[in-house]
Amino acid sequence: MLYVKALHVIFIVTWFAGLFYIVRLFIYQVEASEKPEPDRSILIKEYKRNSSRLWFGITWPSAILTLIFGTWVLSYVPAYLSQGFMHIKLTLVLLLYVYHFICHRIYKSLQKDVYKYSSQQLRIWNEVATILLVGIVFIIILKNALSMVWGLAGLIGFTVVLMLAIRLYKKVREKNEKKEV
C-alpha cells in the first residue's frame, strides 16, 4: 500500500505542475496575441504546441492517475471516509477537478484563437490552484478540527497576501512597460 500512496503523491505533484504551468502558457499566449506580426503568429503557434503537449502528455494523465491511486488508497483504508477532515479534503479535490475542467475549456478556446480572458485575469486564475493546494495539504496533514480552523484562517490570510502580491506585480509590470516606451 505504501507504493500506491507514493504513486498517488507523485501524480498529485505532476498534476499540480501541469496545472501551474498550463495557465502560465495561457497567459503567454494571450500576451502574444497582442504582439505585431510576425512575432504574434510564431509565438502563438509555439504556445499552442507546448500547451497541447503539456495538457495531454502530463496534466490529463496525472489527473487520471491521481484519481485512480487516491481511490485505491481510500478503498484500502475506508475508515478515512468517516472522518471529517477527509470530507473537507475530498471537497477541495472536487473543486480542483472543477478547476481542471475549466482549464480544459480555456485550453480549447485558446486553441481556436478565442481570447475570453485577459492576462491579468489568467494570473489571478492561476492562483486558484495554489490556494487549493495549500488547503488540501494543510487539511491532510493537520486532520484535527481545531487545527483546521487555524488552517482555514491561514488559508484566507494566504489568499489575501497572494491577491495583494498579484496587484503589486501588475503595478510593477505596468511601470516597467511605461519605461520601455
Short mmCIF file of N, CA and C in Angstrom, two decimals:
data_model
loop_
_atom_site.label_atom_id
_atom_site.label_comp_id
_atom_site.label_asym_id
_atom_site.label_seq_id
_atom_site.Cartn_x
_atom_site.Cartn_y
_atom_site.Cartn_z
N MET A 1 0.82 -1.20 0.00
CA MET A 1 0.00 0.00 0.00
C MET A 1 0.87 1.26 0.00
N LEU A 2 2.06 1.18 0.59
CA LEU A 2 2.94 2.35 0.59
C LEU A 2 3.34 2.74 -0.84
N TYR A 3 3.48 1.75 -1.71
CA TYR A 3 3.78 2.05 -3.11
C TYR A 3 2.62 2.80 -3.77
N VAL A 4 1.42 2.38 -3.45
CA VAL A 4 0.23 3.04 -4.02
C VAL A 4 0.15 4.48 -3.51
N LYS A 5 0.39 4.69 -2.21
CA LYS A 5 0.40 6.04 -1.65
C LYS A 5 1.49 6.89 -2.31
N ALA A 6 2.66 6.30 -2.49
CA ALA A 6 3.77 7.03 -3.13
C ALA A 6 3.39 7.42 -4.55
N LEU A 7 2.79 6.52 -5.31
CA LEU A 7 2.36 6.83 -6.67
C LEU A 7 1.28 7.91 -6.67
N HIS A 8 0.38 7.84 -5.69
CA HIS A 8 -0.65 8.87 -5.56
C HIS A 8 0.00 10.25 -5.38
N VAL A 9 0.95 10.35 -4.49
CA VAL A 9 1.63 11.62 -4.22
C VAL A 9 2.42 12.08 -5.46
N ILE A 10 3.11 11.17 -6.11
CA ILE A 10 3.88 11.51 -7.31
C ILE A 10 2.96 12.12 -8.38
N PHE A 11 1.81 11.50 -8.60
CA PHE A 11 0.91 12.01 -9.64
C PHE A 11 0.19 13.28 -9.20
N ILE A 12 0.01 13.48 -7.90
CA ILE A 12 -0.50 14.77 -7.42
C ILE A 12 0.50 15.86 -7.78
N VAL A 13 1.77 15.60 -7.53
CA VAL A 13 2.82 16.58 -7.81
C VAL A 13 2.88 16.90 -9.31
N THR A 14 2.85 15.87 -10.16
CA THR A 14 2.93 16.14 -11.59
C THR A 14 1.66 16.81 -12.11
N TRP A 15 0.51 16.48 -11.51
CA TRP A 15 -0.74 17.12 -11.90
C TRP A 15 -0.68 18.62 -11.58
N PHE A 16 -0.25 18.94 -10.36
CA PHE A 16 -0.15 20.35 -9.99
C PHE A 16 0.89 21.07 -10.86
N ALA A 17 1.99 20.41 -11.15
CA ALA A 17 2.99 21.04 -12.03
C ALA A 17 2.34 21.40 -13.37
N GLY A 18 1.56 20.48 -13.91
CA GLY A 18 0.87 20.74 -15.16
C GLY A 18 -0.14 21.87 -15.04
N LEU A 19 -0.92 21.86 -13.96
CA LEU A 19 -1.92 22.92 -13.76
C LEU A 19 -1.26 24.29 -13.61
N PHE A 20 -0.17 24.33 -12.86
CA PHE A 20 0.51 25.62 -12.67
C PHE A 20 1.08 26.13 -14.00
N TYR A 21 1.67 25.24 -14.77
CA TYR A 21 2.34 25.69 -15.98
C TYR A 21 1.37 25.95 -17.14
N ILE A 22 0.27 25.19 -17.22
CA ILE A 22 -0.64 25.39 -18.35
C ILE A 22 -1.22 26.80 -18.32
N VAL A 23 -1.56 27.30 -17.14
CA VAL A 23 -2.13 28.65 -17.09
C VAL A 23 -1.07 29.69 -17.42
N ARG A 24 0.19 29.43 -17.06
CA ARG A 24 1.27 30.34 -17.49
C ARG A 24 1.33 30.38 -19.02
N LEU A 25 1.22 29.22 -19.66
CA LEU A 25 1.22 29.19 -21.12
C LEU A 25 0.01 29.94 -21.69
N PHE A 26 -1.14 29.84 -21.01
CA PHE A 26 -2.31 30.61 -21.44
C PHE A 26 -2.00 32.10 -21.38
N ILE A 27 -1.39 32.53 -20.30
CA ILE A 27 -1.04 33.95 -20.12
C ILE A 27 -0.11 34.40 -21.24
N TYR A 28 0.92 33.60 -21.51
CA TYR A 28 1.87 33.96 -22.56
C TYR A 28 1.19 34.02 -23.92
N GLN A 29 0.26 33.09 -24.18
CA GLN A 29 -0.42 33.09 -25.47
C GLN A 29 -1.31 34.33 -25.61
N VAL A 30 -2.02 34.69 -24.55
CA VAL A 30 -2.87 35.89 -24.59
C VAL A 30 -2.00 37.11 -24.85
N GLU A 31 -0.87 37.21 -24.17
CA GLU A 31 0.02 38.35 -24.37
C GLU A 31 0.62 38.35 -25.78
N ALA A 32 0.90 37.16 -26.31
CA ALA A 32 1.43 37.05 -27.67
C ALA A 32 0.39 37.51 -28.70
N SER A 33 -0.88 37.30 -28.39
CA SER A 33 -1.94 37.69 -29.33
C SER A 33 -2.00 39.21 -29.53
N GLU A 34 -1.37 39.94 -28.64
CA GLU A 34 -1.36 41.41 -28.72
C GLU A 34 -0.10 41.94 -29.41
N LYS A 35 0.79 41.06 -29.79
CA LYS A 35 2.04 41.48 -30.44
C LYS A 35 1.83 41.67 -31.94
N PRO A 36 2.71 42.43 -32.58
CA PRO A 36 2.61 42.60 -34.03
C PRO A 36 3.13 41.34 -34.76
N GLU A 37 2.72 41.20 -36.00
CA GLU A 37 3.23 40.11 -36.82
C GLU A 37 4.67 40.40 -37.20
N PRO A 38 5.52 39.44 -37.43
CA PRO A 38 5.30 38.01 -37.44
C PRO A 38 5.43 37.37 -36.05
N ASP A 39 5.84 38.17 -35.04
CA ASP A 39 6.01 37.63 -33.68
C ASP A 39 4.74 36.94 -33.20
N ARG A 40 3.62 37.58 -33.45
CA ARG A 40 2.33 37.07 -32.97
C ARG A 40 2.10 35.63 -33.42
N SER A 41 2.13 35.39 -34.70
CA SER A 41 1.82 34.05 -35.22
C SER A 41 2.87 33.02 -34.82
N ILE A 42 4.12 33.42 -34.78
CA ILE A 42 5.19 32.49 -34.39
C ILE A 42 5.01 32.07 -32.93
N LEU A 43 4.81 33.04 -32.06
CA LEU A 43 4.66 32.74 -30.63
C LEU A 43 3.39 31.95 -30.35
N ILE A 44 2.29 32.34 -30.94
CA ILE A 44 1.04 31.63 -30.69
C ILE A 44 1.14 30.18 -31.12
N LYS A 45 1.74 29.94 -32.27
CA LYS A 45 1.91 28.57 -32.75
C LYS A 45 2.71 27.75 -31.73
N GLU A 46 3.78 28.34 -31.21
CA GLU A 46 4.62 27.64 -30.24
C GLU A 46 3.88 27.40 -28.92
N TYR A 47 3.14 28.40 -28.44
CA TYR A 47 2.40 28.23 -27.19
C TYR A 47 1.29 27.19 -27.33
N LYS A 48 0.64 27.15 -28.47
CA LYS A 48 -0.39 26.13 -28.70
C LYS A 48 0.23 24.73 -28.68
N ARG A 49 1.37 24.60 -29.33
CA ARG A 49 2.04 23.29 -29.39
C ARG A 49 2.48 22.86 -27.99
N ASN A 50 3.10 23.78 -27.25
CA ASN A 50 3.56 23.45 -25.90
C ASN A 50 2.39 23.15 -24.97
N SER A 51 1.31 23.92 -25.11
CA SER A 51 0.12 23.68 -24.28
C SER A 51 -0.45 22.29 -24.54
N SER A 52 -0.53 21.93 -25.81
CA SER A 52 -1.08 20.62 -26.17
C SER A 52 -0.24 19.49 -25.59
N ARG A 53 1.06 19.61 -25.72
CA ARG A 53 1.96 18.57 -25.18
C ARG A 53 1.83 18.46 -23.67
N LEU A 54 1.83 19.60 -23.00
CA LEU A 54 1.71 19.61 -21.53
C LEU A 54 0.36 19.06 -21.09
N TRP A 55 -0.70 19.55 -21.72
CA TRP A 55 -2.06 19.21 -21.28
C TRP A 55 -2.36 17.73 -21.45
N PHE A 56 -2.03 17.19 -22.63
CA PHE A 56 -2.38 15.80 -22.90
C PHE A 56 -1.26 14.81 -22.57
N GLY A 57 -0.03 15.30 -22.43
CA GLY A 57 1.08 14.41 -22.12
C GLY A 57 1.38 14.30 -20.64
N ILE A 58 1.02 15.33 -19.86
CA ILE A 58 1.34 15.33 -18.44
C ILE A 58 0.12 15.59 -17.57
N THR A 59 -0.59 16.69 -17.84
CA THR A 59 -1.62 17.13 -16.91
C THR A 59 -2.82 16.17 -16.86
N TRP A 60 -3.41 15.86 -18.01
CA TRP A 60 -4.54 14.93 -18.00
C TRP A 60 -4.16 13.55 -17.47
N PRO A 61 -3.07 12.93 -17.96
CA PRO A 61 -2.72 11.62 -17.40
C PRO A 61 -2.49 11.67 -15.88
N SER A 62 -1.87 12.75 -15.40
CA SER A 62 -1.61 12.87 -13.96
C SER A 62 -2.91 13.01 -13.18
N ALA A 63 -3.87 13.77 -13.72
CA ALA A 63 -5.17 13.92 -13.04
C ALA A 63 -5.88 12.57 -12.94
N ILE A 64 -5.82 11.80 -14.01
CA ILE A 64 -6.48 10.50 -14.03
C ILE A 64 -5.79 9.53 -13.07
N LEU A 65 -4.46 9.49 -13.12
CA LEU A 65 -3.72 8.58 -12.23
C LEU A 65 -3.83 8.99 -10.77
N THR A 66 -3.92 10.29 -10.49
CA THR A 66 -4.16 10.76 -9.12
C THR A 66 -5.48 10.19 -8.62
N LEU A 67 -6.50 10.26 -9.44
CA LEU A 67 -7.82 9.75 -9.06
C LEU A 67 -7.79 8.24 -8.84
N ILE A 68 -7.13 7.53 -9.72
CA ILE A 68 -7.04 6.06 -9.60
C ILE A 68 -6.33 5.67 -8.32
N PHE A 69 -5.14 6.24 -8.08
CA PHE A 69 -4.38 5.85 -6.90
C PHE A 69 -5.02 6.37 -5.61
N GLY A 70 -5.65 7.54 -5.66
CA GLY A 70 -6.36 8.06 -4.49
C GLY A 70 -7.54 7.19 -4.12
N THR A 71 -8.28 6.75 -5.13
CA THR A 71 -9.41 5.84 -4.89
C THR A 71 -8.92 4.51 -4.33
N TRP A 72 -7.79 4.05 -4.83
CA TRP A 72 -7.20 2.80 -4.35
C TRP A 72 -6.84 2.93 -2.87
N VAL A 73 -6.22 4.04 -2.49
CA VAL A 73 -5.87 4.27 -1.08
C VAL A 73 -7.13 4.28 -0.22
N LEU A 74 -8.17 4.98 -0.67
CA LEU A 74 -9.42 5.04 0.09
C LEU A 74 -10.08 3.67 0.19
N SER A 75 -9.97 2.86 -0.84
CA SER A 75 -10.57 1.52 -0.78
C SER A 75 -9.80 0.62 0.20
N TYR A 76 -8.52 0.91 0.36
CA TYR A 76 -7.70 0.15 1.29
C TYR A 76 -7.94 0.59 2.74
N VAL A 77 -8.24 1.88 2.94
CA VAL A 77 -8.50 2.43 4.28
C VAL A 77 -9.84 3.17 4.24
N PRO A 78 -10.97 2.44 4.15
CA PRO A 78 -12.28 3.09 4.04
C PRO A 78 -12.67 3.89 5.28
N ALA A 79 -12.00 3.65 6.39
CA ALA A 79 -12.30 4.40 7.61
C ALA A 79 -12.04 5.89 7.43
N TYR A 80 -11.16 6.25 6.49
CA TYR A 80 -10.91 7.67 6.21
C TYR A 80 -12.20 8.39 5.84
N LEU A 81 -13.10 7.68 5.17
CA LEU A 81 -14.34 8.30 4.69
C LEU A 81 -15.29 8.68 5.82
N SER A 82 -15.07 8.17 7.01
CA SER A 82 -15.93 8.53 8.14
C SER A 82 -15.35 9.69 8.94
N GLN A 83 -14.22 10.21 8.52
CA GLN A 83 -13.57 11.29 9.26
C GLN A 83 -13.82 12.63 8.57
N GLY A 84 -14.11 13.65 9.39
CA GLY A 84 -14.45 14.97 8.88
C GLY A 84 -13.39 15.59 8.00
N PHE A 85 -12.13 15.43 8.37
CA PHE A 85 -11.06 16.04 7.57
C PHE A 85 -11.07 15.52 6.14
N MET A 86 -11.43 14.24 5.98
CA MET A 86 -11.44 13.65 4.64
C MET A 86 -12.57 14.23 3.80
N HIS A 87 -13.69 14.54 4.42
CA HIS A 87 -14.79 15.15 3.68
C HIS A 87 -14.37 16.52 3.15
N ILE A 88 -13.68 17.28 3.99
CA ILE A 88 -13.20 18.61 3.56
C ILE A 88 -12.17 18.45 2.45
N LYS A 89 -11.24 17.52 2.65
CA LYS A 89 -10.20 17.30 1.63
C LYS A 89 -10.82 16.88 0.30
N LEU A 90 -11.75 15.96 0.34
CA LEU A 90 -12.38 15.49 -0.90
C LEU A 90 -13.20 16.60 -1.57
N THR A 91 -13.78 17.48 -0.78
CA THR A 91 -14.49 18.63 -1.35
C THR A 91 -13.51 19.54 -2.09
N LEU A 92 -12.35 19.79 -1.48
CA LEU A 92 -11.32 20.61 -2.14
C LEU A 92 -10.79 19.91 -3.39
N VAL A 93 -10.65 18.59 -3.33
CA VAL A 93 -10.19 17.84 -4.51
C VAL A 93 -11.24 17.92 -5.62
N LEU A 94 -12.51 17.84 -5.25
CA LEU A 94 -13.57 18.01 -6.24
C LEU A 94 -13.46 19.39 -6.90
N LEU A 95 -13.24 20.42 -6.09
CA LEU A 95 -13.05 21.77 -6.63
C LEU A 95 -11.83 21.83 -7.55
N LEU A 96 -10.80 21.07 -7.21
CA LEU A 96 -9.61 21.03 -8.05
C LEU A 96 -9.93 20.41 -9.42
N TYR A 97 -10.76 19.36 -9.44
CA TYR A 97 -11.17 18.78 -10.72
C TYR A 97 -12.05 19.76 -11.50
N VAL A 98 -12.89 20.52 -10.82
CA VAL A 98 -13.67 21.57 -11.50
C VAL A 98 -12.71 22.57 -12.12
N TYR A 99 -11.70 22.99 -11.36
CA TYR A 99 -10.67 23.90 -11.86
C TYR A 99 -10.01 23.30 -13.12
N HIS A 100 -9.67 22.03 -13.05
CA HIS A 100 -9.05 21.34 -14.18
C HIS A 100 -9.95 21.40 -15.42
N PHE A 101 -11.23 21.12 -15.24
CA PHE A 101 -12.16 21.13 -16.38
C PHE A 101 -12.33 22.54 -16.95
N ILE A 102 -12.32 23.54 -16.09
CA ILE A 102 -12.40 24.92 -16.57
C ILE A 102 -11.12 25.26 -17.35
N CYS A 103 -9.98 24.80 -16.86
CA CYS A 103 -8.73 25.00 -17.61
C CYS A 103 -8.82 24.32 -18.98
N HIS A 104 -9.47 23.18 -19.02
CA HIS A 104 -9.63 22.49 -20.31
C HIS A 104 -10.47 23.33 -21.27
N ARG A 105 -11.52 23.95 -20.75
CA ARG A 105 -12.34 24.84 -21.59
C ARG A 105 -11.51 26.02 -22.10
N ILE A 106 -10.69 26.60 -21.22
CA ILE A 106 -9.83 27.71 -21.63
C ILE A 106 -8.84 27.23 -22.69
N TYR A 107 -8.27 26.05 -22.47
CA TYR A 107 -7.33 25.46 -23.43
C TYR A 107 -7.98 25.35 -24.81
N LYS A 108 -9.20 24.78 -24.85
CA LYS A 108 -9.88 24.60 -26.14
C LYS A 108 -10.16 25.96 -26.81
N SER A 109 -10.55 26.96 -26.02
CA SER A 109 -10.79 28.30 -26.58
C SER A 109 -9.53 28.86 -27.20
N LEU A 110 -8.44 28.78 -26.47
CA LEU A 110 -7.18 29.35 -26.97
C LEU A 110 -6.67 28.60 -28.20
N GLN A 111 -6.92 27.31 -28.24
CA GLN A 111 -6.51 26.55 -29.44
C GLN A 111 -7.27 27.03 -30.67
N LYS A 112 -8.47 27.60 -30.45
CA LYS A 112 -9.29 28.13 -31.55
C LYS A 112 -9.08 29.64 -31.73
N ASP A 113 -8.08 30.20 -31.04
CA ASP A 113 -7.80 31.64 -31.08
C ASP A 113 -8.96 32.49 -30.56
N VAL A 114 -9.66 31.98 -29.57
CA VAL A 114 -10.73 32.73 -28.92
C VAL A 114 -10.17 33.17 -27.57
N TYR A 115 -10.04 34.48 -27.40
CA TYR A 115 -9.43 35.05 -26.20
C TYR A 115 -10.50 35.70 -25.33
N LYS A 116 -10.97 34.96 -24.33
CA LYS A 116 -12.04 35.44 -23.45
C LYS A 116 -11.51 36.14 -22.20
N TYR A 117 -10.26 35.86 -21.85
CA TYR A 117 -9.70 36.38 -20.60
C TYR A 117 -8.44 37.19 -20.87
N SER A 118 -8.24 38.21 -20.05
CA SER A 118 -7.01 38.99 -20.14
C SER A 118 -5.89 38.23 -19.43
N SER A 119 -4.67 38.67 -19.67
CA SER A 119 -3.55 38.02 -18.98
C SER A 119 -3.65 38.24 -17.47
N GLN A 120 -4.16 39.39 -17.04
CA GLN A 120 -4.33 39.66 -15.61
C GLN A 120 -5.37 38.72 -15.00
N GLN A 121 -6.47 38.51 -15.69
CA GLN A 121 -7.49 37.57 -15.18
C GLN A 121 -6.91 36.16 -15.08
N LEU A 122 -6.11 35.77 -16.04
CA LEU A 122 -5.49 34.44 -16.00
C LEU A 122 -4.45 34.34 -14.89
N ARG A 123 -3.76 35.43 -14.59
CA ARG A 123 -2.81 35.42 -13.47
C ARG A 123 -3.55 35.15 -12.16
N ILE A 124 -4.69 35.76 -11.99
CA ILE A 124 -5.50 35.52 -10.79
C ILE A 124 -6.01 34.08 -10.80
N TRP A 125 -6.48 33.62 -11.95
CA TRP A 125 -6.97 32.25 -12.09
C TRP A 125 -5.88 31.25 -11.74
N ASN A 126 -4.65 31.54 -12.11
CA ASN A 126 -3.53 30.65 -11.84
C ASN A 126 -3.35 30.41 -10.34
N GLU A 127 -3.73 31.39 -9.53
CA GLU A 127 -3.54 31.25 -8.08
C GLU A 127 -4.61 30.39 -7.41
N VAL A 128 -5.70 30.11 -8.11
CA VAL A 128 -6.74 29.25 -7.54
C VAL A 128 -6.15 27.87 -7.22
N ALA A 129 -5.34 27.34 -8.13
CA ALA A 129 -4.71 26.03 -7.89
C ALA A 129 -3.78 26.09 -6.68
N THR A 130 -3.09 27.21 -6.50
CA THR A 130 -2.20 27.37 -5.34
C THR A 130 -3.01 27.34 -4.05
N ILE A 131 -4.12 28.06 -4.05
CA ILE A 131 -4.97 28.11 -2.86
C ILE A 131 -5.52 26.71 -2.54
N LEU A 132 -5.96 25.99 -3.55
CA LEU A 132 -6.45 24.63 -3.33
C LEU A 132 -5.35 23.71 -2.83
N LEU A 133 -4.16 23.83 -3.40
CA LEU A 133 -3.02 23.03 -2.94
C LEU A 133 -2.73 23.27 -1.47
N VAL A 134 -2.65 24.53 -1.07
CA VAL A 134 -2.36 24.86 0.32
C VAL A 134 -3.46 24.30 1.23
N GLY A 135 -4.71 24.47 0.85
CA GLY A 135 -5.81 23.96 1.65
C GLY A 135 -5.76 22.45 1.79
N ILE A 136 -5.55 21.74 0.70
CA ILE A 136 -5.51 20.28 0.72
C ILE A 136 -4.36 19.78 1.59
N VAL A 137 -3.19 20.36 1.42
CA VAL A 137 -2.03 19.90 2.19
C VAL A 137 -2.24 20.14 3.68
N PHE A 138 -2.71 21.34 4.05
CA PHE A 138 -2.92 21.61 5.47
C PHE A 138 -3.97 20.67 6.06
N ILE A 139 -5.05 20.43 5.35
CA ILE A 139 -6.10 19.57 5.88
C ILE A 139 -5.62 18.13 6.02
N ILE A 140 -4.91 17.63 5.04
CA ILE A 140 -4.48 16.23 5.10
C ILE A 140 -3.39 16.03 6.15
N ILE A 141 -2.59 17.06 6.41
CA ILE A 141 -1.54 16.94 7.43
C ILE A 141 -2.11 17.16 8.83
N LEU A 142 -2.96 18.18 9.00
CA LEU A 142 -3.44 18.54 10.33
C LEU A 142 -4.53 17.60 10.85
N LYS A 143 -5.52 17.29 10.05
CA LYS A 143 -6.60 16.35 10.36
C LYS A 143 -7.46 16.72 11.56
N ASN A 144 -7.09 17.63 12.36
CA ASN A 144 -7.78 17.96 13.60
C ASN A 144 -8.68 19.17 13.37
N ALA A 145 -9.88 19.16 13.92
CA ALA A 145 -10.86 20.23 13.67
C ALA A 145 -10.34 21.59 14.13
N LEU A 146 -9.76 21.68 15.32
CA LEU A 146 -9.25 22.97 15.80
C LEU A 146 -8.12 23.45 14.90
N SER A 147 -7.24 22.54 14.54
CA SER A 147 -6.15 22.90 13.63
C SER A 147 -6.70 23.33 12.27
N MET A 148 -7.82 22.70 11.87
CA MET A 148 -8.41 23.07 10.59
C MET A 148 -8.94 24.50 10.63
N VAL A 149 -9.47 24.92 11.78
CA VAL A 149 -9.94 26.30 11.90
C VAL A 149 -8.76 27.25 11.71
N TRP A 150 -7.65 26.95 12.38
CA TRP A 150 -6.45 27.77 12.20
C TRP A 150 -5.93 27.66 10.77
N GLY A 151 -6.02 26.47 10.22
CA GLY A 151 -5.60 26.27 8.83
C GLY A 151 -6.45 27.08 7.87
N LEU A 152 -7.77 27.13 8.12
CA LEU A 152 -8.66 27.92 7.28
C LEU A 152 -8.33 29.41 7.40
N ALA A 153 -8.09 29.86 8.63
CA ALA A 153 -7.70 31.26 8.84
C ALA A 153 -6.39 31.55 8.10
N GLY A 154 -5.45 30.64 8.18
CA GLY A 154 -4.19 30.79 7.46
C GLY A 154 -4.39 30.80 5.96
N LEU A 155 -5.30 29.94 5.48
CA LEU A 155 -5.59 29.87 4.04
C LEU A 155 -6.20 31.19 3.56
N ILE A 156 -7.11 31.75 4.34
CA ILE A 156 -7.71 33.04 3.97
C ILE A 156 -6.63 34.12 3.97
N GLY A 157 -5.78 34.12 5.00
CA GLY A 157 -4.68 35.09 5.05
C GLY A 157 -3.74 34.92 3.87
N PHE A 158 -3.43 33.69 3.55
CA PHE A 158 -2.56 33.39 2.41
C PHE A 158 -3.18 33.90 1.11
N THR A 159 -4.48 33.69 0.95
CA THR A 159 -5.19 34.14 -0.24
C THR A 159 -5.13 35.66 -0.37
N VAL A 160 -5.34 36.36 0.74
CA VAL A 160 -5.28 37.82 0.73
C VAL A 160 -3.89 38.29 0.33
N VAL A 161 -2.86 37.70 0.93
CA VAL A 161 -1.48 38.08 0.60
C VAL A 161 -1.19 37.79 -0.88
N LEU A 162 -1.66 36.66 -1.37
CA LEU A 162 -1.46 36.29 -2.77
C LEU A 162 -2.11 37.31 -3.70
N MET A 163 -3.33 37.71 -3.40
CA MET A 163 -4.03 38.69 -4.25
C MET A 163 -3.32 40.06 -4.20
N LEU A 164 -2.84 40.44 -3.04
CA LEU A 164 -2.08 41.69 -2.94
C LEU A 164 -0.79 41.61 -3.74
N ALA A 165 -0.14 40.45 -3.71
CA ALA A 165 1.10 40.27 -4.48
C ALA A 165 0.81 40.37 -5.98
N ILE A 166 -0.31 39.85 -6.42
CA ILE A 166 -0.68 39.94 -7.84
C ILE A 166 -0.88 41.40 -8.24
N ARG A 167 -1.58 42.15 -7.39
CA ARG A 167 -1.79 43.58 -7.68
C ARG A 167 -0.47 44.34 -7.72
N LEU A 168 0.41 44.05 -6.77
CA LEU A 168 1.71 44.70 -6.74
C LEU A 168 2.51 44.37 -7.99
N TYR A 169 2.50 43.09 -8.38
CA TYR A 169 3.21 42.67 -9.58
C TYR A 169 2.68 43.39 -10.81
N LYS A 170 1.36 43.55 -10.88
CA LYS A 170 0.75 44.25 -12.02
C LYS A 170 1.24 45.69 -12.07
N LYS A 171 1.30 46.37 -10.93
CA LYS A 171 1.77 47.75 -10.89
C LYS A 171 3.22 47.85 -11.32
N VAL A 172 4.05 46.95 -10.84
CA VAL A 172 5.47 46.95 -11.21
C VAL A 172 5.63 46.68 -12.70
N ARG A 173 4.87 45.72 -13.22
CA ARG A 173 4.94 45.40 -14.64
C ARG A 173 4.50 46.58 -15.49
N GLU A 174 3.41 47.24 -15.10
CA GLU A 174 2.93 48.40 -15.86
C GLU A 174 3.96 49.54 -15.81
N LYS A 175 4.58 49.73 -14.65
CA LYS A 175 5.60 50.78 -14.51
C LYS A 175 6.78 50.49 -15.43
N ASN A 176 7.21 49.23 -15.48
CA ASN A 176 8.32 48.84 -16.34
C ASN A 176 7.97 48.97 -17.82
N GLU A 177 6.72 48.68 -18.17
CA GLU A 177 6.28 48.81 -19.56
C GLU A 177 6.30 50.28 -19.98
N LYS A 178 5.92 51.18 -19.08
CA LYS A 178 5.95 52.61 -19.39
C LYS A 178 7.38 53.09 -19.61
N LYS A 179 8.32 52.56 -18.84
CA LYS A 179 9.73 52.93 -19.01
C LYS A 179 10.26 52.48 -20.36
N GLU A 180 9.80 51.32 -20.83
CA GLU A 180 10.27 50.78 -22.11
C GLU A 180 9.76 51.59 -23.29
N VAL A 181 8.62 52.22 -23.12
CA VAL A 181 8.02 53.00 -24.23
C VAL A 181 8.60 54.34 -24.31
#
